[in-house]
CSV table of C-alpha atoms and ligand atoms in Angstrom, one decimal:
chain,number,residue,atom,x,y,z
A,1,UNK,CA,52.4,-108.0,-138.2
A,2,UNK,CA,53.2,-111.2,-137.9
A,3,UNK,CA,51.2,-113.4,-140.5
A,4,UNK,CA,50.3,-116.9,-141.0
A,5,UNK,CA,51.5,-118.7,-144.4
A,6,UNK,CA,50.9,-122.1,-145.6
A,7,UNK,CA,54.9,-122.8,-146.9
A,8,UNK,CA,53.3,-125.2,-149.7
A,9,UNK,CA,50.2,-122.9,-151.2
A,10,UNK,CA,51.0,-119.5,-149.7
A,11,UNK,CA,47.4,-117.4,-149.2
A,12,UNK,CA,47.3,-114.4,-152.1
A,13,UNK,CA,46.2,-111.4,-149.9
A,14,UNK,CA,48.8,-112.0,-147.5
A,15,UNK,CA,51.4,-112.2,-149.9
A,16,UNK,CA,49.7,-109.4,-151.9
A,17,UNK,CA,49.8,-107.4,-148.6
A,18,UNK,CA,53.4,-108.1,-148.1
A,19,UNK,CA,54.5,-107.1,-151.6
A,20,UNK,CA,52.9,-103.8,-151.3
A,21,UNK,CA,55.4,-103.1,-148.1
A,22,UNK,CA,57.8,-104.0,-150.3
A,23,UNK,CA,56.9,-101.6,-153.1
A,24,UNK,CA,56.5,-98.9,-150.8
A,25,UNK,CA,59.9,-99.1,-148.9
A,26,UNK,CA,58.9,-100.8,-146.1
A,27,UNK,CA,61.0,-104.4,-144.8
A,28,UNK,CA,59.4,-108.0,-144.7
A,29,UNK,CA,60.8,-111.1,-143.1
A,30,UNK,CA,60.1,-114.1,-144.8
A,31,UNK,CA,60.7,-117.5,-144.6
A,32,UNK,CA,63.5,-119.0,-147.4
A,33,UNK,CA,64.7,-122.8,-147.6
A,34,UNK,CA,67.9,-122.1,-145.7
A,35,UNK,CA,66.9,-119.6,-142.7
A,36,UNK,CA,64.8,-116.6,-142.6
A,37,UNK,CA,65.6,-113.4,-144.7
A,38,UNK,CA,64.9,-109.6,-144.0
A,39,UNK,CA,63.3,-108.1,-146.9
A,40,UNK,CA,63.2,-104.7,-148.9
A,41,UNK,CA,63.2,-103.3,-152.3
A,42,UNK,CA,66.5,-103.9,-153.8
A,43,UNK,CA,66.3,-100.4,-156.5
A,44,UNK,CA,65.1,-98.6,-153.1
A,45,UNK,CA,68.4,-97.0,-151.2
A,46,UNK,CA,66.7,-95.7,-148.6
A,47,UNK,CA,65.0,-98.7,-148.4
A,48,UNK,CA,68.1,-101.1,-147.9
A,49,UNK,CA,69.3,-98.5,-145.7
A,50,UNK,CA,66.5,-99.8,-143.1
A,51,UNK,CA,67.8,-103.3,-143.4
A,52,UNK,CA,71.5,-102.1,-141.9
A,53,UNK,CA,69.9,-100.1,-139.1
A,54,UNK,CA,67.3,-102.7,-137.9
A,55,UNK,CA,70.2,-105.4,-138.3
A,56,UNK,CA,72.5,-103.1,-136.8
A,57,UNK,CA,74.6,-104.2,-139.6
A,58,UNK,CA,77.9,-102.8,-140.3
A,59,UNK,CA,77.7,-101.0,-143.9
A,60,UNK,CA,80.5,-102.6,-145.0
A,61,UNK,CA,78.7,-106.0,-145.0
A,62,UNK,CA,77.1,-106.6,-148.8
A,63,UNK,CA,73.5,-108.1,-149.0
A,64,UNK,CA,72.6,-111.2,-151.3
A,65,UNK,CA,69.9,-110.0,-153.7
A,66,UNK,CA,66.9,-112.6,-154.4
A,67,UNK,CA,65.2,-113.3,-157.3
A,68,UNK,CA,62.5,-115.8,-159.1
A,69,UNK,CA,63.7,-116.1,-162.5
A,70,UNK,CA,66.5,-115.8,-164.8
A,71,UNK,CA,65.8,-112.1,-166.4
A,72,UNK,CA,65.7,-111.0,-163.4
A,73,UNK,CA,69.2,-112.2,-162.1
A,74,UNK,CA,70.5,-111.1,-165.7
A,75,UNK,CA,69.4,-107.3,-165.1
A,76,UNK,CA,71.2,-107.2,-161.8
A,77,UNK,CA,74.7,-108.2,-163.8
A,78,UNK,CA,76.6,-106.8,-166.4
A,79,UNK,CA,78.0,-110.2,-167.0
A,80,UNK,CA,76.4,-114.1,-166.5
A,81,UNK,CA,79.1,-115.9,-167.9
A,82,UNK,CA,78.9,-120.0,-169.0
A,83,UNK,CA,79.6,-121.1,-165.1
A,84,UNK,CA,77.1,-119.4,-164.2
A,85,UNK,CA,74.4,-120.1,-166.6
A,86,UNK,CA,75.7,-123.7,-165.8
A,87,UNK,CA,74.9,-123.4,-161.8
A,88,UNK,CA,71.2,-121.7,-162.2
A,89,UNK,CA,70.5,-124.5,-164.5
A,90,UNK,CA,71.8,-127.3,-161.8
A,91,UNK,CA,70.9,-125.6,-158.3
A,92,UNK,CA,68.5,-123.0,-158.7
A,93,UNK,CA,66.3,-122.3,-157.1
A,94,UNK,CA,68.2,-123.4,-154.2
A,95,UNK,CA,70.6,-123.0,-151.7
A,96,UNK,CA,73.8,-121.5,-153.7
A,97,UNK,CA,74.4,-117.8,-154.3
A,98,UNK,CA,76.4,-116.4,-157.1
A,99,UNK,CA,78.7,-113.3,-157.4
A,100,UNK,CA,79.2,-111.6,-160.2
A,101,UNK,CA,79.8,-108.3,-161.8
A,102,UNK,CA,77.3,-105.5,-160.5
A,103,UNK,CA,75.0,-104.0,-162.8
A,104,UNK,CA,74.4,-100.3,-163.1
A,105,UNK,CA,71.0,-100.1,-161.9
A,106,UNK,CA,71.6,-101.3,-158.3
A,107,UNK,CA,72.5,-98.8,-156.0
A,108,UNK,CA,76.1,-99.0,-154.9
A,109,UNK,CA,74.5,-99.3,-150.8
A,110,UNK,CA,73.1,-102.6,-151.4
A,111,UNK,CA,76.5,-104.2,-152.3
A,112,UNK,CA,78.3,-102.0,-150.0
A,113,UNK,CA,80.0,-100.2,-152.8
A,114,UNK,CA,81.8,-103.2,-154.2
A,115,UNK,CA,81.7,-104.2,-157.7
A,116,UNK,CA,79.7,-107.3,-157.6
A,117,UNK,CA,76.6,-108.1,-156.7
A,118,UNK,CA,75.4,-111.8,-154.7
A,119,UNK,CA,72.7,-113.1,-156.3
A,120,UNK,CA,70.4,-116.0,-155.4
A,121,UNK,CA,66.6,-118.0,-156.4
A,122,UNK,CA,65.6,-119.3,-152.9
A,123,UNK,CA,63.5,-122.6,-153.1
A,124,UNK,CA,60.3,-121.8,-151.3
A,125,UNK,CA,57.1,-121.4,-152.1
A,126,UNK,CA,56.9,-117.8,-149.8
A,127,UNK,CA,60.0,-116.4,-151.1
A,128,UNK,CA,58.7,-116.7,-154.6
A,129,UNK,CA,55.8,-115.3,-154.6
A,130,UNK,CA,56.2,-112.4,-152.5
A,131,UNK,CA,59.4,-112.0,-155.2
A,132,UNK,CA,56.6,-112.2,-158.1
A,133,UNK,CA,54.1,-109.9,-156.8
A,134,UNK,CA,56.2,-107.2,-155.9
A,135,UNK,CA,57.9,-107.6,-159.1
A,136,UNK,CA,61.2,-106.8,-157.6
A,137,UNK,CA,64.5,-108.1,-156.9
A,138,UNK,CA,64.6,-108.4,-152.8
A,139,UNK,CA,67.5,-107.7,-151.2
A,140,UNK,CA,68.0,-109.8,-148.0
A,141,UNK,CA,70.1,-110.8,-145.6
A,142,UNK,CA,69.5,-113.4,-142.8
A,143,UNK,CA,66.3,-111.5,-140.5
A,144,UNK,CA,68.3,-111.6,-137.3
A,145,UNK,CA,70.4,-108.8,-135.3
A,146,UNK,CA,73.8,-108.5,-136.8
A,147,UNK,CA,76.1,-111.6,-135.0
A,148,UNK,CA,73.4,-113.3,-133.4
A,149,UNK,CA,72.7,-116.8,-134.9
A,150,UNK,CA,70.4,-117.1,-138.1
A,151,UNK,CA,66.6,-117.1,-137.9
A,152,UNK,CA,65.0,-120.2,-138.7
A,153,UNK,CA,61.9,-119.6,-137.4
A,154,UNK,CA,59.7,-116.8,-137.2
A,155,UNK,CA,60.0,-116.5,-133.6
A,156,UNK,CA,63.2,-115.8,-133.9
A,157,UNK,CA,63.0,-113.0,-136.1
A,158,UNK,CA,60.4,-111.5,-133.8
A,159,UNK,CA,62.4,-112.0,-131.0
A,160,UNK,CA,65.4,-109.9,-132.4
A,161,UNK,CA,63.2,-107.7,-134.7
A,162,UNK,CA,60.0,-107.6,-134.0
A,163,UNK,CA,58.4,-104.2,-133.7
A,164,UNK,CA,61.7,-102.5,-135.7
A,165,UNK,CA,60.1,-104.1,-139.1
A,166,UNK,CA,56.4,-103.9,-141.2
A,167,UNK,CA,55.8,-107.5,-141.4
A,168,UNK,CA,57.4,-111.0,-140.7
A,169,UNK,CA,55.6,-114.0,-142.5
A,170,UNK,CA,55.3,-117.4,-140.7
A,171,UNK,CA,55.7,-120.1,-143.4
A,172,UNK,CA,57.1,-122.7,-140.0
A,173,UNK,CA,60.7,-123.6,-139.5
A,174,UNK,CA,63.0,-123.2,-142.4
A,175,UNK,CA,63.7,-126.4,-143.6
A,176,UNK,CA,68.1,-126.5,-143.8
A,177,UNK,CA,68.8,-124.2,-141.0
A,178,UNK,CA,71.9,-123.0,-142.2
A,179,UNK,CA,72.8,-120.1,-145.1
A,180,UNK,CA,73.3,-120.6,-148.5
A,181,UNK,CA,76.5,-121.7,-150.3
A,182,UNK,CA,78.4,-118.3,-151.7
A,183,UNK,CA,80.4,-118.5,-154.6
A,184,UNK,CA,82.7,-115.8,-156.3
A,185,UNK,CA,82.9,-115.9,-160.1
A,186,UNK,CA,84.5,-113.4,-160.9
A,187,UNK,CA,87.7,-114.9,-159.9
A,188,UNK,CA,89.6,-117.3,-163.0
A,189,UNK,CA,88.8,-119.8,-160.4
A,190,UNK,CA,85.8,-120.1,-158.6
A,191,UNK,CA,86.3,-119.2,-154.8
A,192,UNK,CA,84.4,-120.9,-151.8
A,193,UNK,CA,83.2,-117.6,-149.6
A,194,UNK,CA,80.8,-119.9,-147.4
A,195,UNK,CA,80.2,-123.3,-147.3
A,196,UNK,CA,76.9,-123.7,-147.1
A,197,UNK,CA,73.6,-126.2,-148.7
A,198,UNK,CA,75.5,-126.9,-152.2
A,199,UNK,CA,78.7,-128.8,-151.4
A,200,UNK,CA,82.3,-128.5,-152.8
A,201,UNK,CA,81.9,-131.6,-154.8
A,202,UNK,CA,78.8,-130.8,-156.1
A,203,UNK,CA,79.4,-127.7,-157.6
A,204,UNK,CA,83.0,-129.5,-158.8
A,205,UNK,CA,81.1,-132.0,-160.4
A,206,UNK,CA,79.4,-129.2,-162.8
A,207,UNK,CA,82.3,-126.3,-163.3
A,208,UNK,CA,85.4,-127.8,-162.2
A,209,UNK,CA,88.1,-126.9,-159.9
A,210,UNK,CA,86.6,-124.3,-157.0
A,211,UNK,CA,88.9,-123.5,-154.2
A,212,UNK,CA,87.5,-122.5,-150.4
A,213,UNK,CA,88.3,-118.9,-149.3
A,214,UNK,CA,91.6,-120.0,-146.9
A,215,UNK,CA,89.9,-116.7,-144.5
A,216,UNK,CA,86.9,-119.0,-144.1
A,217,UNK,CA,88.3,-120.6,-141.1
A,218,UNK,CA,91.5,-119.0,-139.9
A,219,UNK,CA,91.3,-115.4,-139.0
A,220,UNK,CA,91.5,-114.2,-135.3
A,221,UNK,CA,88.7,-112.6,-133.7
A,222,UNK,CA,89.3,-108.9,-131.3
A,223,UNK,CA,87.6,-110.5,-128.7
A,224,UNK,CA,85.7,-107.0,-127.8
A,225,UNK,CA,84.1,-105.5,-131.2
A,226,UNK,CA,84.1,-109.6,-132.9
A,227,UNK,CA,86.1,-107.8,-135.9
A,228,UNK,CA,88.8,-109.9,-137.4
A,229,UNK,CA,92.3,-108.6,-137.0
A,230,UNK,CA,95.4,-107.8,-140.2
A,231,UNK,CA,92.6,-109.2,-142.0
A,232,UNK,CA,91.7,-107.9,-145.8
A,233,UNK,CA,88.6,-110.8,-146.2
A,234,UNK,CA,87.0,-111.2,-150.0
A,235,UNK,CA,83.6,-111.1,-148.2
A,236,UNK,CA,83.1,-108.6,-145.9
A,237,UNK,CA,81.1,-110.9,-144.0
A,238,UNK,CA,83.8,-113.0,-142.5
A,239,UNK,CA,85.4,-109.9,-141.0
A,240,UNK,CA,82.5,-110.6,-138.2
A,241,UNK,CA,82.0,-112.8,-135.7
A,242,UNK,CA,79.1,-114.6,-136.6
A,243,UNK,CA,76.0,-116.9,-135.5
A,244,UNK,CA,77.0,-116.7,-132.2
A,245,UNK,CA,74.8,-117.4,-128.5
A,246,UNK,CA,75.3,-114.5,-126.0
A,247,UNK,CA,77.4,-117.1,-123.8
A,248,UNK,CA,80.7,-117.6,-125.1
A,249,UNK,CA,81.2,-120.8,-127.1
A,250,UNK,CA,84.1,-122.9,-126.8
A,251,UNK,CA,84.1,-125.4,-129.7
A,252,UNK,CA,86.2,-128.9,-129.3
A,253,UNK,CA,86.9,-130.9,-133.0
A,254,UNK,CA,89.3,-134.1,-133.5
A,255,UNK,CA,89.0,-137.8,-132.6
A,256,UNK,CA,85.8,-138.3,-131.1
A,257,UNK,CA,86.6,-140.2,-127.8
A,258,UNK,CA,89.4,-137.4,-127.0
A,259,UNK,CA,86.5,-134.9,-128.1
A,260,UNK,CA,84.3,-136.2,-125.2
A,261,UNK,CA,87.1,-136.4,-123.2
A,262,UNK,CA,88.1,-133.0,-123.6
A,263,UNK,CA,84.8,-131.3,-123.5
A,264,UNK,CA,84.5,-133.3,-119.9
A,265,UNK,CA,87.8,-131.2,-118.8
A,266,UNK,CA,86.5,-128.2,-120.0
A,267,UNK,CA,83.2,-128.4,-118.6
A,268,UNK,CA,84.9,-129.6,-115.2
A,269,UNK,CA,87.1,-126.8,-115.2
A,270,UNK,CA,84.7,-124.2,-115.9
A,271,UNK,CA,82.4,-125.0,-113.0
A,272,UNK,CA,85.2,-124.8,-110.6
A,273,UNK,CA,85.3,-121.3,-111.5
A,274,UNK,CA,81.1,-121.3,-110.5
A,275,UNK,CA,80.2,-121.2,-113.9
A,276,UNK,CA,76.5,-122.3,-115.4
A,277,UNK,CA,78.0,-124.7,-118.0
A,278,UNK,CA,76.1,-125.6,-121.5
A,279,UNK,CA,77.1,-128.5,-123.2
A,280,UNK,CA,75.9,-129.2,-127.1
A,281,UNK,CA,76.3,-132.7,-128.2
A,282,UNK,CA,74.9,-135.6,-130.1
A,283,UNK,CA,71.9,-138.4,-129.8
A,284,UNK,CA,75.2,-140.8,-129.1
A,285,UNK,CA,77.2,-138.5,-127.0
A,286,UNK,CA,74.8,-136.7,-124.7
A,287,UNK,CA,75.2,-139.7,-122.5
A,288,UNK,CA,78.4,-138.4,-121.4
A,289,UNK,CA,77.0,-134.9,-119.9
A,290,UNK,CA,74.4,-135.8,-118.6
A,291,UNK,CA,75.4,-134.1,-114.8
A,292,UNK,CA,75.0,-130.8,-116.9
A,293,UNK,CA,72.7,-128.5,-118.9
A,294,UNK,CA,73.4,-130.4,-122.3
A,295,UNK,CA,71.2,-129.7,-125.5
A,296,UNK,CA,71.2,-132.2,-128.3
A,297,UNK,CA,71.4,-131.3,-132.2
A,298,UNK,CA,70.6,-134.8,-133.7
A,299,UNK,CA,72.9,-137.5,-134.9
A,300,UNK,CA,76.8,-137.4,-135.3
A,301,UNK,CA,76.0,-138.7,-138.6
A,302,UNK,CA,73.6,-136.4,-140.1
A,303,UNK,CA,75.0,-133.1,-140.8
A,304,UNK,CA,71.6,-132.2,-142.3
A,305,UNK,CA,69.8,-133.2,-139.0
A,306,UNK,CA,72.1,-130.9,-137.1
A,307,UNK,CA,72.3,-128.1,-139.4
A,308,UNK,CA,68.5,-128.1,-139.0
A,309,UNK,CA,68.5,-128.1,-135.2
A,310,UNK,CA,71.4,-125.8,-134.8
A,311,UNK,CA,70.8,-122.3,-134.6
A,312,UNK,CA,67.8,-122.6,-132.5
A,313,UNK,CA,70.0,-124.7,-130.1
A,314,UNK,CA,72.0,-121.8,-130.0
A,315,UNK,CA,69.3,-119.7,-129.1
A,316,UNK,CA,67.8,-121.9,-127.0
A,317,UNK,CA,71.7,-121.4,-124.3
A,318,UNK,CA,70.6,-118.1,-124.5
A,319,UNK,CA,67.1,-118.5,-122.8
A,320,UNK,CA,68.7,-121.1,-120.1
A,321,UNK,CA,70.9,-118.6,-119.3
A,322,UNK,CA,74.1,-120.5,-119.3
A,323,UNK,CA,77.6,-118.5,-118.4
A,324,UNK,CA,79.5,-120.5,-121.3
A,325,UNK,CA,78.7,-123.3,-123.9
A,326,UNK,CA,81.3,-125.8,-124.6
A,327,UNK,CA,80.6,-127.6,-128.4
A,328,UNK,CA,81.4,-130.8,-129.8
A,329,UNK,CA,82.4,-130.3,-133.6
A,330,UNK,CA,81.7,-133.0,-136.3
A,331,UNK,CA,83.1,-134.3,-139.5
A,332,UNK,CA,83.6,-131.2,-141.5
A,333,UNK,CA,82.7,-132.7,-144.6
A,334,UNK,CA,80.2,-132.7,-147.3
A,335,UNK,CA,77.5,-131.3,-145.5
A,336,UNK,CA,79.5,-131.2,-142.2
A,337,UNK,CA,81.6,-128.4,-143.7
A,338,UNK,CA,79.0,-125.8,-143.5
A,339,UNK,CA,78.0,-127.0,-140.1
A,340,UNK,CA,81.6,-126.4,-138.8
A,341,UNK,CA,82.1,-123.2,-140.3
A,342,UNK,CA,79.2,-121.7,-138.4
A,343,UNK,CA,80.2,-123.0,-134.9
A,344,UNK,CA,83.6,-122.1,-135.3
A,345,UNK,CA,82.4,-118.6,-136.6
A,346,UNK,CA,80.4,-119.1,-133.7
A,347,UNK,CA,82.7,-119.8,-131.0
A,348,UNK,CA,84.8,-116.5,-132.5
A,349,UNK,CA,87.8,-118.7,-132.8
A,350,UNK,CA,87.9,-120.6,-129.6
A,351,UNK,CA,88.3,-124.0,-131.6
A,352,UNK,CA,90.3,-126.7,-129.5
A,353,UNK,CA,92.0,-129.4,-131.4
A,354,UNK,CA,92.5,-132.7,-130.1
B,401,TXA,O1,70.7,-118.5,-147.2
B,401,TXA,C1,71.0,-117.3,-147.3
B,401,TXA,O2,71.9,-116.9,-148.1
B,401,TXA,C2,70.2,-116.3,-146.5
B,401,TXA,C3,68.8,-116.3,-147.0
B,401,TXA,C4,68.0,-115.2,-146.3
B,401,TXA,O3,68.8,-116.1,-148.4
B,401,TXA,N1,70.8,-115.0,-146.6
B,401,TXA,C5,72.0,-114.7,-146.0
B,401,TXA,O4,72.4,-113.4,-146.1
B,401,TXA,O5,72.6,-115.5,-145.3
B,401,TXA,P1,73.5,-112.7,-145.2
B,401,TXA,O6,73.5,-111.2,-145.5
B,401,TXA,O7,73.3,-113.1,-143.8
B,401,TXA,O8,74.9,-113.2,-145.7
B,401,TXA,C6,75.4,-112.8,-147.0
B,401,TXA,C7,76.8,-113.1,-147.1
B,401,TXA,C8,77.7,-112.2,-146.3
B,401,TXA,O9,78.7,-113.0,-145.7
B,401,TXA,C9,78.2,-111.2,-147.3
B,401,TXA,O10,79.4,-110.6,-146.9
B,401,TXA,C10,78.3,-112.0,-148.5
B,401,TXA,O11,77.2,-112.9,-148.5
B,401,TXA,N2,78.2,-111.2,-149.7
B,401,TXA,C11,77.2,-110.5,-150.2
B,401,TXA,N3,77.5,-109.8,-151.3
B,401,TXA,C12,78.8,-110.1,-151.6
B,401,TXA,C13,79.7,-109.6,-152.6
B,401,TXA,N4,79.4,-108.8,-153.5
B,401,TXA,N5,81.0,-110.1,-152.5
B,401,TXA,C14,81.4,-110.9,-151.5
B,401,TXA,N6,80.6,-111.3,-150.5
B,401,TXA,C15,79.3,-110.9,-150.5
B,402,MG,MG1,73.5,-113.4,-141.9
């Protein structure tokens, strides 16, 4: 069940293979440029319905529908307007997903019952294909257990799904580690619903103004179910906590000497109270840690170096078996922005400013 890909020239039979689980209902993990996506037949409810249960995804919580050209994005609308005809040209296939009106033909379960349907081209090889031979739309969401961080490898689907799901194809690490950018048209302004591979500038440079969702960052978490509270989110998804490591994360951002300083009173304080501390840092700030369990993500100054390292990072607090992680935060910018979002979605709102 778990099969071998080459990323760059995918092998026909196994993709063939694949497609035919798709066509007959069943689910297929498979490997996208941003993390690793849970697969089924988007015009098949029952189908979809797997993908909630072997998530254990709430059903309020809309999936992002992938497709490999064009007609196929138009049939799952009932309207692409000029912005959006604009953005497939620019960033597809790529990392940015597009809402729109939903179209008649897809079953009301795959979008949760909402009126608009998330729509994206991923840019792999794997993703492709397996979207051409089974000549469907593939509804996906990220191939992980609902709240636990993204897969980007296929170990990591198999460790949260394996044996729930038909087939999970290994096409080796997903390359940006982090989700793609989702953006609402069918607002008068564009609207931000997560940051993600396509910047703010970016997609400013082709359409204009977009704002960012102001829920994105600032909702409390109930600190039992991980639901948001007095919260009426655009995207169901940020009514969840998110991404996050079984240990609790606390996440420090600001002035980076306070940061370290900071983090080193945290981590002090937490062992007083006999706790296994994690520490997640930088190449230029492990240095500071080093009397603890600390795990690197890369360079301060590469967001896409971190965003690549990050989830597994997260998973990999999990397998030490530490009692709580204190993070470092980084620029939130560009790049950096999508970073942030996902550890402070990660650390359920325990962000410390100094
Ligand atoms: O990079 C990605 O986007 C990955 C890969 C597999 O393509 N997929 C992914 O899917 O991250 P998922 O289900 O983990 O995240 C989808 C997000 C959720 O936050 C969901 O609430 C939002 O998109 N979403 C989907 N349809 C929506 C809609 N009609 N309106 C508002 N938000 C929507
Ligand atoms: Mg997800």
């Amino acid at each position: 069940m778990l099969w071998r890909v080459d990323p760059a020239k995918p092998d026909r039979e196994v993709i063939r293979k694949a497609s035919g689980i798709l066509r007959s209902g069943g689910l297929v993990a498979f490997p996208t440029e941003t993390v690793y996506g849970l697969g089924a037949d988007t015009f098949n409810a029952e189908a979809v319905k797997k993908i909630f249960l072997a998530k254990g995804r709430p059903q309020d919580n809309p999936l992002i529908i992938h497709v490999n050209n064009r007609q196929m994005a138009r049939e799952l609308t009932i309207g692409i307007n000029r912005q959006a005809e604009r953005l497939m040209d620019i960033f597809w296939p790529g990392p940015l997903t597009i809402i729109l009106p939903r179209g008649e033909k897809v079953p009301a379960e795959v979008c949760a019952g909402l009126a608009s349907i998330a729509i994206r081209m991923p840019a792999h090889q794997v993703a492709l294909d397996l979207i051409s031979y089974a000549q469907l739309p593939v509804a996906a969401p990220s191939a992980n257990v609902s709240g636990r961080p993204s897969p980007t490898t296929a170990m990591h689907v198999y460790e949260d799904l394996g044996g729930q799901i038909e087939a999970i194809l290994d096409g080796g690490p997903a390359g940006m580690g982090v989700e793609s950018t989702v953006l609402d048209l069918t607002s008068p302004v564009p609207v931000i619903l997560r940051p993600g591979g396509v910047t703010v500038s970016q997609l400013e440079k082709e359409i204009g103004e977009v704002r960012i969702d102001p829920h994105i960052e600032t909702a409390t978490f109930n600190g039992d179910s991980g639901e948001k509270v007095n919260f009426q989110p655009r995207s169901p998804g940020m009514k969840y906590k998110h991404y996050a490591p079984r240990a609790p994360l606390f996440l420090v951002e600001g002035d980076g000497r306070r940061v370290t300083a900071k983090v080193r009173e945290l981590v002090a304080l937490k062992q007083a109270e006999g706790l296994r501390v994690g520490v997640l840092a930088y190449n230029e700030t492990a240095g500071y840690y080093s009397q603890n369990e600390v795990l690197t993500v890369g360079s301060i100054w590469s967001a896409e170096q971190v965003a690549s390292r990050l989830y597994s990072t997260l998973r990999r607090f999990d397998e030490l078996g530490v009692d709580v992680i204190i993070a470092e935060g980084l620029e939130p910018q560009g790049f950096g922005l999508a970073v942030m979002n996902r550890l402070r979605r990660a650390s359920g709102g325990k962000v410390i400013r100094v």
